[in-house]
Amino acid sequence: MTFFGFALADSMFVGDCQITRQAIEPATVREMAERGELAPCLNPSHAPTIDAMRSRFGIDVEIPETPARVVLGVGDRLVVMGVRGLPRLTDRHEYTEEEIASASFSFSVYTVVG
């Protein structure tokens, strides 16, 4: 299974395992989402970041009511979007176009290989 989220947590792994990490292009992530290959493990409170991702890359993933509990086994993957440069939203609920344009986004896929 391939999950999609904004962070990788130690609790996602059971026991000892080996993982690989590889950069992935936003267009590839968008295609995966369009084909329904991504199971979102997102937090609804991150809706502004998800909206920024939609705006910038056209990647549309469902926002679950509660984040999924993810357990990764051999062969499972997690696509992670990392963001730098978006301010914390303390007094508003969305980012400006300028903030989204100036932020740095990266995508990686983590695969449990053994």
PDB file of N, CA and C in Angstrom:
ATOM      1  N   MET A   1       0.842  -1.170   0.000  1.00  0.00           N
ATOM      2  CA  MET A   1       0.000   0.000   0.000  1.00  0.00           C
ATOM      3  C   MET A   1       0.893   1.240   0.000  1.00  0.00           C
ATOM      4  N   THR A   2       0.391   2.310  -0.599  1.00  0.00           N
ATOM      5  CA  THR A   2       1.123   3.575  -0.626  1.00  0.00           C
ATOM      6  C   THR A   2       0.306   4.634   0.095  1.00  0.00           C
ATOM      7  N   PHE A   3       0.885   5.185   1.138  1.00  0.00           N
ATOM      8  CA  PHE A   3       0.249   6.228   1.926  1.00  0.00           C
ATOM      9  C   PHE A   3       0.802   7.582   1.511  1.00  0.00           C
ATOM     10  N   PHE A   4       0.091   8.649   1.863  1.00  0.00           N
ATOM     11  CA  PHE A   4       0.547  10.006   1.585  1.00  0.00           C
ATOM     12  C   PHE A   4       0.369  10.846   2.840  1.00  0.00           C
ATOM     13  N   GLY A   5       1.423  11.558   3.217  1.00  0.00           N
ATOM     14  CA  GLY A   5       1.344  12.419   4.385  1.00  0.00           C
ATOM     15  C   GLY A   5       2.407  13.496   4.365  1.00  0.00           C
ATOM     16  N   PHE A   6       2.491  14.224   5.471  1.00  0.00           N
ATOM     17  CA  PHE A   6       3.446  15.323   5.601  1.00  0.00           C
ATOM     18  C   PHE A   6       4.594  14.997   6.536  1.00  0.00           C
ATOM     19  N   ALA A   7       4.559  13.803   7.144  1.00  0.00           N
ATOM     20  CA  ALA A   7       5.623  13.466   8.087  1.00  0.00           C
ATOM     21  C   ALA A   7       5.774  11.958   8.182  1.00  0.00           C
ATOM     22  N   LEU A   8       6.936  11.570   8.604  1.00  0.00           N
ATOM     23  CA  LEU A   8       7.271  10.171   8.843  1.00  0.00           C
ATOM     24  C   LEU A   8       7.464  10.025  10.349  1.00  0.00           C
ATOM     25  N   ALA A   9       6.836   9.020  10.948  1.00  0.00           N
ATOM     26  CA  ALA A   9       6.942   8.817  12.388  1.00  0.00           C
ATOM     27  C   ALA A   9       7.488   7.428  12.678  1.00  0.00           C
ATOM     28  N   ASP A  10       8.266   7.314  13.720  1.00  0.00           N
ATOM     29  CA  ASP A  10       8.830   6.029  14.111  1.00  0.00           C
ATOM     30  C   ASP A  10       7.735   5.003  14.402  1.00  0.00           C
ATOM     31  N   SER A  11       6.605   5.478  14.912  1.00  0.00           N
ATOM     32  CA  SER A  11       5.503   4.571  15.253  1.00  0.00           C
ATOM     33  C   SER A  11       4.867   3.915  14.031  1.00  0.00           C
ATOM     34  N   MET A  12       5.216   4.363  12.838  1.00  0.00           N
ATOM     35  CA  MET A  12       4.678   3.759  11.618  1.00  0.00           C
ATOM     36  C   MET A  12       5.328   2.414  11.303  1.00  0.00           C
ATOM     37  N   PHE A  13       6.438   2.134  11.942  1.00  0.00           N
ATOM     38  CA  PHE A  13       7.193   0.920  11.648  1.00  0.00           C
ATOM     39  C   PHE A  13       7.060  -0.072  12.790  1.00  0.00           C
ATOM     40  N   VAL A  14       6.936  -1.343  12.434  1.00  0.00           N
ATOM     41  CA  VAL A  14       6.820  -2.406  13.419  1.00  0.00           C
ATOM     42  C   VAL A  14       8.157  -3.133  13.489  1.00  0.00           C
ATOM     43  N   GLY A  15       8.758  -3.174  14.670  1.00  0.00           N
ATOM     44  CA  GLY A  15      10.021  -3.893  14.831  1.00  0.00           C
ATOM     45  C   GLY A  15      11.142  -3.274  14.016  1.00  0.00           C
ATOM     46  N   ASP A  16      12.182  -4.077  13.808  1.00  0.00           N
ATOM     47  CA  ASP A  16      13.323  -3.628  13.014  1.00  0.00           C
ATOM     48  C   ASP A  16      12.981  -3.753  11.538  1.00  0.00           C
ATOM     49  N   CYS A  17      13.416  -2.772  10.761  1.00  0.00           N
ATOM     50  CA  CYS A  17      13.190  -2.837   9.322  1.00  0.00           C
ATOM     51  C   CYS A  17      14.206  -1.936   8.629  1.00  0.00           C
ATOM     52  N   GLN A  18      14.279  -2.092   7.340  1.00  0.00           N
ATOM     53  CA  GLN A  18      15.116  -1.229   6.519  1.00  0.00           C
ATOM     54  C   GLN A  18      14.203  -0.455   5.587  1.00  0.00           C
ATOM     55  N   ILE A  19      14.537   0.826   5.406  1.00  0.00           N
ATOM     56  CA  ILE A  19      13.755   1.649   4.487  1.00  0.00           C
ATOM     57  C   ILE A  19      14.685   2.331   3.510  1.00  0.00           C
ATOM     58  N   THR A  20      14.140   2.661   2.353  1.00  0.00           N
ATOM     59  CA  THR A  20      14.862   3.475   1.392  1.00  0.00           C
ATOM     60  C   THR A  20      14.100   4.780   1.227  1.00  0.00           C
ATOM     61  N   ARG A  21      14.811   5.794   0.824  1.00  0.00           N
ATOM     62  CA  ARG A  21      14.207   7.096   0.553  1.00  0.00           C
ATOM     63  C   ARG A  21      14.649   7.547  -0.827  1.00  0.00           C
ATOM     64  N   GLN A  22      13.681   8.016  -1.606  1.00  0.00           N
ATOM     65  CA  GLN A  22      13.983   8.487  -2.955  1.00  0.00           C
ATOM     66  C   GLN A  22      13.145   9.730  -3.243  1.00  0.00           C
ATOM     67  N   ALA A  23      13.777  10.740  -3.830  1.00  0.00           N
ATOM     68  CA  ALA A  23      13.028  11.928  -4.241  1.00  0.00           C
ATOM     69  C   ALA A  23      12.065  11.536  -5.356  1.00  0.00           C
ATOM     70  N   ILE A  24      10.920  12.203  -5.383  1.00  0.00           N
ATOM     71  CA  ILE A  24       9.899  11.920  -6.383  1.00  0.00           C
ATOM     72  C   ILE A  24       9.355  13.253  -6.896  1.00  0.00           C
ATOM     73  N   GLU A  25       9.062  13.325  -8.175  1.00  0.00           N
ATOM     74  CA  GLU A  25       8.580  14.565  -8.784  1.00  0.00           C
ATOM     75  C   GLU A  25       7.113  14.814  -8.434  1.00  0.00           C
ATOM     76  N   PRO A  26       6.736  16.077  -8.256  1.00  0.00           N
ATOM     77  CA  PRO A  26       5.337  16.389  -7.969  1.00  0.00           C
ATOM     78  C   PRO A  26       4.375  15.834  -9.030  1.00  0.00           C
ATOM     79  N   ALA A  27       4.775  15.841 -10.291  1.00  0.00           N
ATOM     80  CA  ALA A  27       3.905  15.318 -11.355  1.00  0.00           C
ATOM     81  C   ALA A  27       3.617  13.834 -11.148  1.00  0.00           C
ATOM     82  N   THR A  28       4.599  13.102 -10.656  1.00  0.00           N
ATOM     83  CA  THR A  28       4.402  11.674 -10.386  1.00  0.00           C
ATOM     84  C   THR A  28       3.426  11.484  -9.237  1.00  0.00           C
ATOM     85  N   VAL A  29       3.554  12.310  -8.208  1.00  0.00           N
ATOM     86  CA  VAL A  29       2.632  12.241  -7.073  1.00  0.00           C
ATOM     87  C   VAL A  29       1.218  12.587  -7.542  1.00  0.00           C
ATOM     88  N   ARG A  30       1.083  13.602  -8.384  1.00  0.00           N
ATOM     89  CA  ARG A  30      -0.229  13.981  -8.912  1.00  0.00           C
ATOM     90  C   ARG A  30      -0.853  12.824  -9.690  1.00  0.00           C
ATOM     91  N   GLU A  31      -0.060  12.153 -10.519  1.00  0.00           N
ATOM     92  CA  GLU A  31      -0.561  11.008 -11.285  1.00  0.00           C
ATOM     93  C   GLU A  31      -0.994   9.874 -10.360  1.00  0.00           C
ATOM     94  N   MET A  32      -0.214   9.623  -9.322  1.00  0.00           N
ATOM     95  CA  MET A  32      -0.582   8.584  -8.346  1.00  0.00           C
ATOM     96  C   MET A  32      -1.917   8.923  -7.676  1.00  0.00           C
ATOM     97  N   ALA A  33      -2.096  10.193  -7.314  1.00  0.00           N
ATOM     98  CA  ALA A  33      -3.344  10.627  -6.674  1.00  0.00           C
ATOM     99  C   ALA A  33      -4.516  10.477  -7.642  1.00  0.00           C
ATOM    100  N   GLU A  34      -4.305  10.860  -8.897  1.00  0.00           N
ATOM    101  CA  GLU A  34      -5.371  10.758  -9.899  1.00  0.00           C
ATOM    102  C   GLU A  34      -5.794   9.315 -10.135  1.00  0.00           C
ATOM    103  N   ARG A  35      -4.857   8.383 -10.009  1.00  0.00           N
ATOM    104  CA  ARG A  35      -5.165   6.962 -10.193  1.00  0.00           C
ATOM    105  C   ARG A  35      -5.708   6.316  -8.918  1.00  0.00           C
ATOM    106  N   GLY A  36      -5.803   7.087  -7.835  1.00  0.00           N
ATOM    107  CA  GLY A  36      -6.333   6.565  -6.585  1.00  0.00           C
ATOM    108  C   GLY A  36      -5.366   5.657  -5.850  1.00  0.00           C
ATOM    109  N   GLU A  37      -4.071   5.834  -6.087  1.00  0.00           N
ATOM    110  CA  GLU A  37      -3.050   4.975  -5.487  1.00  0.00           C
ATOM    111  C   GLU A  37      -2.585   5.425  -4.114  1.00  0.00           C
ATOM    112  N   LEU A  38      -3.019   6.592  -3.661  1.00  0.00           N
ATOM    113  CA  LEU A  38      -2.524   7.134  -2.398  1.00  0.00           C
ATOM    114  C   LEU A  38      -3.602   7.075  -1.324  1.00  0.00           C
ATOM    115  N   ALA A  39      -3.256   6.489  -0.188  1.00  0.00           N
ATOM    116  CA  ALA A  39      -4.130   6.487   0.981  1.00  0.00           C
ATOM    117  C   ALA A  39      -3.668   7.622   1.890  1.00  0.00           C
ATOM    118  N   PRO A  40      -4.461   8.696   2.005  1.00  0.00           N
ATOM    119  CA  PRO A  40      -4.002   9.841   2.785  1.00  0.00           C
ATOM    120  C   PRO A  40      -3.967   9.553   4.280  1.00  0.00           C
ATOM    121  N   CYS A  41      -2.886   9.987   4.901  1.00  0.00           N
ATOM    122  CA  CYS A  41      -2.778   9.938   6.364  1.00  0.00           C
ATOM    123  C   CYS A  41      -2.481  11.363   6.826  1.00  0.00           C
ATOM    124  N   LEU A  42      -3.420  12.226   6.535  1.00  0.00           N
ATOM    125  CA  LEU A  42      -3.290  13.651   6.801  1.00  0.00           C
ATOM    126  C   LEU A  42      -4.142  14.047   7.993  1.00  0.00           C
ATOM    127  N   ASN A  43      -3.751  15.140   8.620  1.00  0.00           N
ATOM    128  CA  ASN A  43      -4.482  15.684   9.736  1.00  0.00           C
ATOM    129  C   ASN A  43      -5.381  16.801   9.206  1.00  0.00           C
ATOM    130  N   PRO A  44      -6.679  16.798   9.507  1.00  0.00           N
ATOM    131  CA  PRO A  44      -7.569  17.848   9.010  1.00  0.00           C
ATOM    132  C   PRO A  44      -7.118  19.263   9.365  1.00  0.00           C
ATOM    133  N   SER A  45      -6.343  19.414  10.421  1.00  0.00           N
ATOM    134  CA  SER A  45      -5.869  20.748  10.797  1.00  0.00           C
ATOM    135  C   SER A  45      -4.843  21.295   9.802  1.00  0.00           C
ATOM    136  N   HIS A  46      -4.348  20.438   8.916  1.00  0.00           N
ATOM    137  CA  HIS A  46      -3.388  20.883   7.907  1.00  0.00           C
ATOM    138  C   HIS A  46      -4.062  21.260   6.595  1.00  0.00           C
ATOM    139  N   ALA A  47      -5.363  21.523   6.624  1.00  0.00           N
ATOM    140  CA  ALA A  47      -6.105  21.874   5.411  1.00  0.00           C
ATOM    141  C   ALA A  47      -5.458  23.023   4.627  1.00  0.00           C
ATOM    142  N   PRO A  48      -4.943  24.079   5.272  1.00  0.00           N
ATOM    143  CA  PRO A  48      -4.306  25.147   4.487  1.00  0.00           C
ATOM    144  C   PRO A  48      -3.077  24.662   3.711  1.00  0.00           C
ATOM    145  N   THR A  49      -2.299  23.760   4.297  1.00  0.00           N
ATOM    146  CA  THR A  49      -1.131  23.222   3.600  1.00  0.00           C
ATOM    147  C   THR A  49      -1.579  22.330   2.446  1.00  0.00           C
ATOM    148  N   ILE A  50      -2.628  21.557   2.657  1.00  0.00           N
ATOM    149  CA  ILE A  50      -3.170  20.711   1.595  1.00  0.00           C
ATOM    150  C   ILE A  50      -3.690  21.593   0.465  1.00  0.00           C
ATOM    151  N   ASP A  51      -4.369  22.688   0.801  1.00  0.00           N
ATOM    152  CA  ASP A  51      -4.852  23.619  -0.216  1.00  0.00           C
ATOM    153  C   ASP A  51      -3.690  24.247  -0.981  1.00  0.00           C
ATOM    154  N   ALA A  52      -2.593  24.553  -0.283  1.00  0.00           N
ATOM    155  CA  ALA A  52      -1.412  25.100  -0.954  1.00  0.00           C
ATOM    156  C   ALA A  52      -0.846  24.084  -1.931  1.00  0.00           C
ATOM    157  N   MET A  53      -0.827  22.810  -1.548  1.00  0.00           N
ATOM    158  CA  MET A  53      -0.335  21.747  -2.429  1.00  0.00           C
ATOM    159  C   MET A  53      -1.225  21.637  -3.661  1.00  0.00           C
ATOM    160  N   ARG A  54      -2.528  21.711  -3.466  1.00  0.00           N
ATOM    161  CA  ARG A  54      -3.467  21.654  -4.595  1.00  0.00           C
ATOM    162  C   ARG A  54      -3.232  22.818  -5.544  1.00  0.00           C
ATOM    163  N   SER A  55      -3.070  23.999  -4.966  1.00  0.00           N
ATOM    164  CA  SER A  55      -2.879  25.207  -5.765  1.00  0.00           C
ATOM    165  C   SER A  55      -1.575  25.160  -6.560  1.00  0.00           C
ATOM    166  N   ARG A  56      -0.519  24.763  -5.919  1.00  0.00           N
ATOM    167  CA  ARG A  56       0.804  24.796  -6.548  1.00  0.00           C
ATOM    168  C   ARG A  56       1.040  23.647  -7.521  1.00  0.00           C
ATOM    169  N   PHE A  57       0.557  22.439  -7.176  1.00  0.00           N
ATOM    170  CA  PHE A  57       0.900  21.253  -7.967  1.00  0.00           C
ATOM    171  C   PHE A  57      -0.294  20.521  -8.572  1.00  0.00           C
ATOM    172  N   GLY A  58      -1.507  20.914  -8.221  1.00  0.00           N
ATOM    173  CA  GLY A  58      -2.675  20.216  -8.734  1.00  0.00           C
ATOM    174  C   GLY A  58      -2.846  18.825  -8.157  1.00  0.00           C
ATOM    175  N   ILE A  59      -2.233  18.576  -6.997  1.00  0.00           N
ATOM    176  CA  ILE A  59      -2.347  17.274  -6.341  1.00  0.00           C
ATOM    177  C   ILE A  59      -3.562  17.333  -5.427  1.00  0.00           C
ATOM    178  N   ASP A  60      -4.533  16.460  -5.686  1.00  0.00           N
ATOM    179  CA  ASP A  60      -5.764  16.465  -4.915  1.00  0.00           C
ATOM    180  C   ASP A  60      -5.897  15.150  -4.168  1.00  0.00           C
ATOM    181  N   VAL A  61      -5.839  15.222  -2.857  1.00  0.00           N
ATOM    182  CA  VAL A  61      -6.043  14.045  -2.006  1.00  0.00           C
ATOM    183  C   VAL A  61      -7.146  14.358  -1.002  1.00  0.00           C
ATOM    184  N   GLU A  62      -7.849  13.338  -0.616  1.00  0.00           N
ATOM    185  CA  GLU A  62      -8.927  13.475   0.351  1.00  0.00           C
ATOM    186  C   GLU A  62      -8.361  13.826   1.722  1.00  0.00           C
ATOM    187  N   ILE A  63      -9.082  14.663   2.436  1.00  0.00           N
ATOM    188  CA  ILE A  63      -8.711  14.977   3.814  1.00  0.00           C
ATOM    189  C   ILE A  63      -9.630  14.156   4.713  1.00  0.00           C
ATOM    190  N   PRO A  64      -9.095  13.140   5.380  1.00  0.00           N
ATOM    191  CA  PRO A  64      -9.949  12.320   6.242  1.00  0.00           C
ATOM    192  C   PRO A  64     -10.393  13.096   7.480  1.00  0.00           C
ATOM    193  N   GLU A  65     -11.523  12.673   8.061  1.00  0.00           N
ATOM    194  CA  GLU A  65     -12.007  13.332   9.275  1.00  0.00           C
ATOM    195  C   GLU A  65     -11.024  13.164  10.422  1.00  0.00           C
ATOM    196  N   THR A  66     -10.414  11.987  10.503  1.00  0.00           N
ATOM    197  CA  THR A  66      -9.362  11.735  11.477  1.00  0.00           C
ATOM    198  C   THR A  66      -8.206  11.082  10.744  1.00  0.00           C
ATOM    199  N   PRO A  67      -6.971  11.396  11.136  1.00  0.00           N
ATOM    200  CA  PRO A  67      -5.827  10.805  10.444  1.00  0.00           C
ATOM    201  C   PRO A  67      -5.804   9.282  10.626  1.00  0.00           C
ATOM    202  N   ALA A  68      -5.421   8.596   9.565  1.00  0.00           N
ATOM    203  CA  ALA A  68      -5.323   7.140   9.619  1.00  0.00           C
ATOM    204  C   ALA A  68      -4.148   6.730  10.499  1.00  0.00           C
ATOM    205  N   ARG A  69      -4.289   5.609  11.158  1.00  0.00           N
ATOM    206  CA  ARG A  69      -3.164   5.019  11.889  1.00  0.00           C
ATOM    207  C   ARG A  69      -2.407   4.171  10.885  1.00  0.00           C
ATOM    208  N   VAL A  70      -1.190   4.547  10.606  1.00  0.00           N
ATOM    209  CA  VAL A  70      -0.402   3.900   9.560  1.00  0.00           C
ATOM    210  C   VAL A  70       0.586   2.926  10.171  1.00  0.00           C
ATOM    211  N   VAL A  71       0.572   1.708   9.665  1.00  0.00           N
ATOM    212  CA  VAL A  71       1.556   0.697  10.027  1.00  0.00           C
ATOM    213  C   VAL A  71       2.159   0.200   8.723  1.00  0.00           C
ATOM    214  N   LEU A  72       3.459   0.404   8.564  1.00  0.00           N
ATOM    215  CA  LEU A  72       4.135   0.059   7.321  1.00  0.00           C
ATOM    216  C   LEU A  72       4.859  -1.273   7.453  1.00  0.00           C
ATOM    217  N   GLY A  73       4.592  -2.170   6.513  1.00  0.00           N
ATOM    218  CA  GLY A  73       5.270  -3.449   6.453  1.00  0.00           C
ATOM    219  C   GLY A  73       6.103  -3.537   5.182  1.00  0.00           C
ATOM    220  N   VAL A  74       6.770  -4.635   5.004  1.00  0.00           N
ATOM    221  CA  VAL A  74       7.625  -4.826   3.831  1.00  0.00           C
ATOM    222  C   VAL A  74       6.803  -4.603   2.561  1.00  0.00           C
ATOM    223  N   GLY A  75       7.321  -3.759   1.689  1.00  0.00           N
ATOM    224  CA  GLY A  75       6.665  -3.436   0.429  1.00  0.00           C
ATOM    225  C   GLY A  75       5.783  -2.202   0.485  1.00  0.00           C
ATOM    226  N   ASP A  76       5.427  -1.757   1.678  1.00  0.00           N
ATOM    227  CA  ASP A  76       4.606  -0.558   1.809  1.00  0.00           C
ATOM    228  C   ASP A  76       5.455   0.679   1.563  1.00  0.00           C
ATOM    229  N   ARG A  77       4.764   1.743   1.133  1.00  0.00           N
ATOM    230  CA  ARG A  77       5.447   3.003   0.838  1.00  0.00           C
ATOM    231  C   ARG A  77       4.696   4.162   1.472  1.00  0.00           C
ATOM    232  N   LEU A  78       5.449   5.219   1.731  1.00  0.00           N
ATOM    233  CA  LEU A  78       4.866   6.459   2.233  1.00  0.00           C
ATOM    234  C   LEU A  78       5.458   7.605   1.429  1.00  0.00           C
ATOM    235  N   VAL A  79       4.594   8.338   0.735  1.00  0.00           N
ATOM    236  CA  VAL A  79       5.012   9.541   0.028  1.00  0.00           C
ATOM    237  C   VAL A  79       4.843  10.699   0.999  1.00  0.00           C
ATOM    238  N   VAL A  80       5.916  11.445   1.205  1.00  0.00           N
ATOM    239  CA  VAL A  80       5.911  12.555   2.154  1.00  0.00           C
ATOM    240  C   VAL A  80       6.178  13.855   1.413  1.00  0.00           C
ATOM    241  N   MET A  81       5.329  14.850   1.681  1.00  0.00           N
ATOM    242  CA  MET A  81       5.575  16.186   1.157  1.00  0.00           C
ATOM    243  C   MET A  81       6.198  17.018   2.263  1.00  0.00           C
ATOM    244  N   GLY A  82       7.382  17.539   2.011  1.00  0.00           N
ATOM    245  CA  GLY A  82       8.045  18.438   2.947  1.00  0.00           C
ATOM    246  C   GLY A  82       7.873  19.871   2.473  1.00  0.00           C
ATOM    247  N   VAL A  83       7.662  20.782   3.392  1.00  0.00           N
ATOM    248  CA  VAL A  83       7.461  22.192   3.061  1.00  0.00           C
ATOM    249  C   VAL A  83       8.371  23.047   3.920  1.00  0.00           C
ATOM    250  N   ARG A  84       8.996  23.997   3.271  1.00  0.00           N
ATOM    251  CA  ARG A  84       9.781  25.001   3.993  1.00  0.00           C
ATOM    252  C   ARG A  84       9.334  26.372   3.516  1.00  0.00           C
ATOM    253  N   GLY A  85       9.181  27.270   4.461  1.00  0.00           N
ATOM    254  CA  GLY A  85       8.898  28.653   4.093  1.00  0.00           C
ATOM    255  C   GLY A  85       7.452  29.089   4.235  1.00  0.00           C
ATOM    256  N   LEU A  86       6.539  28.186   4.587  1.00  0.00           N
ATOM    257  CA  LEU A  86       5.171  28.628   4.865  1.00  0.00           C
ATOM    258  C   LEU A  86       5.088  29.023   6.333  1.00  0.00           C
ATOM    259  N   PRO A  87       4.546  30.203   6.618  1.00  0.00           N
ATOM    260  CA  PRO A  87       4.462  30.636   8.021  1.00  0.00           C
ATOM    261  C   PRO A  87       3.394  29.847   8.772  1.00  0.00           C
ATOM    262  N   ARG A  88       3.520  29.826  10.074  1.00  0.00           N
ATOM    263  CA  ARG A  88       2.462  29.235  10.904  1.00  0.00           C
ATOM    264  C   ARG A  88       1.235  30.141  10.813  1.00  0.00           C
ATOM    265  N   LEU A  89       0.086  29.511  10.680  1.00  0.00           N
ATOM    266  CA  LEU A  89      -1.159  30.282  10.613  1.00  0.00           C
ATOM    267  C   LEU A  89      -1.748  30.379  12.012  1.00  0.00           C
ATOM    268  N   THR A  90      -1.549  31.508  12.643  1.00  0.00           N
ATOM    269  CA  THR A  90      -2.044  31.674  14.008  1.00  0.00           C
ATOM    270  C   THR A  90      -3.302  32.530  14.061  1.00  0.00           C
ATOM    271  N   ASP A  91      -3.468  33.435  13.104  1.00  0.00           N
ATOM    272  CA  ASP A  91      -4.613  34.344  13.153  1.00  0.00           C
ATOM    273  C   ASP A  91      -5.440  34.331  11.861  1.00  0.00           C
ATOM    274  N   ARG A  92      -5.189  33.344  11.005  1.00  0.00           N
ATOM    275  CA  ARG A  92      -5.938  33.213   9.751  1.00  0.00           C
ATOM    276  C   ARG A  92      -5.950  31.752   9.335  1.00  0.00           C
ATOM    277  N   HIS A  93      -6.688  31.435   8.259  1.00  0.00           N
ATOM    278  CA  HIS A  93      -6.897  30.031   7.916  1.00  0.00           C
ATOM    279  C   HIS A  93      -6.480  29.669   6.496  1.00  0.00           C
ATOM    280  N   GLU A  94      -5.702  30.523   5.856  1.00  0.00           N
ATOM    281  CA  GLU A  94      -5.213  30.183   4.516  1.00  0.00           C
ATOM    282  C   GLU A  94      -3.933  30.959   4.221  1.00  0.00           C
ATOM    283  N   TYR A  95      -3.198  30.454   3.238  1.00  0.00           N
ATOM    284  CA  TYR A  95      -1.966  31.111   2.799  1.00  0.00           C
ATOM    285  C   TYR A  95      -2.269  32.009   1.620  1.00  0.00           C
ATOM    286  N   THR A  96      -1.464  33.048   1.471  1.00  0.00           N
ATOM    287  CA  THR A  96      -1.605  33.917   0.300  1.00  0.00           C
ATOM    288  C   THR A  96      -0.896  33.264  -0.885  1.00  0.00           C
ATOM    289  N   GLU A  97      -1.241  33.708  -2.083  1.00  0.00           N
ATOM    290  CA  GLU A  97      -0.573  33.195  -3.287  1.00  0.00           C
ATOM    291  C   GLU A  97       0.928  33.471  -3.227  1.00  0.00           C
ATOM    292  N   GLU A  98       1.304  34.609  -2.684  1.00  0.00           N
ATOM    293  CA  GLU A  98       2.725  34.963  -2.578  1.00  0.00           C
ATOM    294  C   GLU A  98       3.458  34.016  -1.633  1.00  0.00           C
ATOM    295  N   GLU A  99       2.831  33.677  -0.511  1.00  0.00           N
ATOM    296  CA  GLU A  99       3.451  32.751   0.439  1.00  0.00           C
ATOM    297  C   GLU A  99       3.637  31.369  -0.191  1.00  0.00           C
ATOM    298  N   ILE A 100       2.636  30.909  -0.910  1.00  0.00           N
ATOM    299  CA  ILE A 100       2.733  29.605  -1.569  1.00  0.00           C
ATOM    300  C   ILE A 100       3.821  29.628  -2.626  1.00  0.00           C
ATOM    301  N   ALA A 101       3.878  30.702  -3.413  1.00  0.00           N
ATOM    302  CA  ALA A 101       4.876  30.804  -4.489  1.00  0.00           C
ATOM    303  C   ALA A 101       6.296  30.857  -3.945  1.00  0.00           C
ATOM    304  N   SER A 102       6.478  31.435  -2.769  1.00  0.00           N
ATOM    305  CA  SER A 102       7.838  31.580  -2.242  1.00  0.00           C
ATOM    306  C   SER A 102       8.287  30.379  -1.403  1.00  0.00           C
ATOM    307  N   ALA A 103       7.368  29.486  -1.073  1.00  0.00           N
ATOM    308  CA  ALA A 103       7.716  28.321  -0.256  1.00  0.00           C
ATOM    309  C   ALA A 103       8.429  27.261  -1.087  1.00  0.00           C
ATOM    310  N   SER A 104       9.158  26.407  -0.403  1.00  0.00           N
ATOM    311  CA  SER A 104       9.876  25.299  -1.031  1.00  0.00           C
ATOM    312  C   SER A 104       9.164  23.995  -0.674  1.00  0.00           C
ATOM    313  N   PHE A 105       8.790  23.232  -1.697  1.00  0.00           N
ATOM    314  CA  PHE A 105       8.108  21.956  -1.506  1.00  0.00           C
ATOM    315  C   PHE A 105       9.005  20.847  -2.051  1.00  0.00           C
ATOM    316  N   SER A 106       9.054  19.721  -1.355  1.00  0.00           N
ATOM    317  CA  SER A 106       9.782  18.560  -1.859  1.00  0.00           C
ATOM    318  C   SER A 106       8.956  17.308  -1.567  1.00  0.00           C
ATOM    319  N   PHE A 107       9.139  16.304  -2.402  1.00  0.00           N
ATOM    320  CA  PHE A 107       8.420  15.050  -2.248  1.00  0.00           C
ATOM    321  C   PHE A 107       9.425  13.913  -2.211  1.00  0.00           C
ATOM    322  N   SER A 108       9.198  12.976  -1.294  1.00  0.00           N
ATOM    323  CA  SER A 108      10.047  11.793  -1.180  1.00  0.00           C
ATOM    324  C   SER A 108       9.148  10.583  -0.995  1.00  0.00           C
ATOM    325  N   VAL A 109       9.643   9.439  -1.447  1.00  0.00           N
ATOM    326  CA  VAL A 109       8.922   8.202  -1.208  1.00  0.00           C
ATOM    327  C   VAL A 109       9.823   7.299  -0.357  1.00  0.00           C
ATOM    328  N   TYR A 110       9.276   6.852   0.756  1.00  0.00           N
ATOM    329  CA  TYR A 110       9.959   5.945   1.666  1.00  0.00           C
ATOM    330  C   TYR A 110       9.360   4.569   1.455  1.00  0.00           C
ATOM    331  N   THR A 111      10.215   3.570   1.258  1.00  0.00           N
ATOM    332  CA  THR A 111       9.756   2.212   1.002  1.00  0.00           C
ATOM    333  C   THR A 111      10.374   1.272   2.040  1.00  0.00           C
ATOM    334  N   VAL A 112       9.534   0.429   2.622  1.00  0.00           N
ATOM    335  CA  VAL A 112      10.034  -0.577   3.558  1.00  0.00           C
ATOM    336  C   VAL A 112      10.517  -1.751   2.711  1.00  0.00           C
ATOM    337  N   VAL A 113      11.822  -2.022   2.790  1.00  0.00           N
ATOM    338  CA  VAL A 113      12.416  -3.058   1.925  1.00  0.00           C
ATOM    339  C   VAL A 113      12.778  -4.333   2.669  1.00  0.00           C
ATOM    340  N   GLY A 114      12.757  -4.309   3.952  1.00  0.00           N
ATOM    341  CA  GLY A 114      13.101  -5.533   4.691  1.00  0.00           C
ATOM    342  C   GLY A 114      13.062  -5.342   6.173  1.00  0.00           C
TER     343      GLY A 114
END
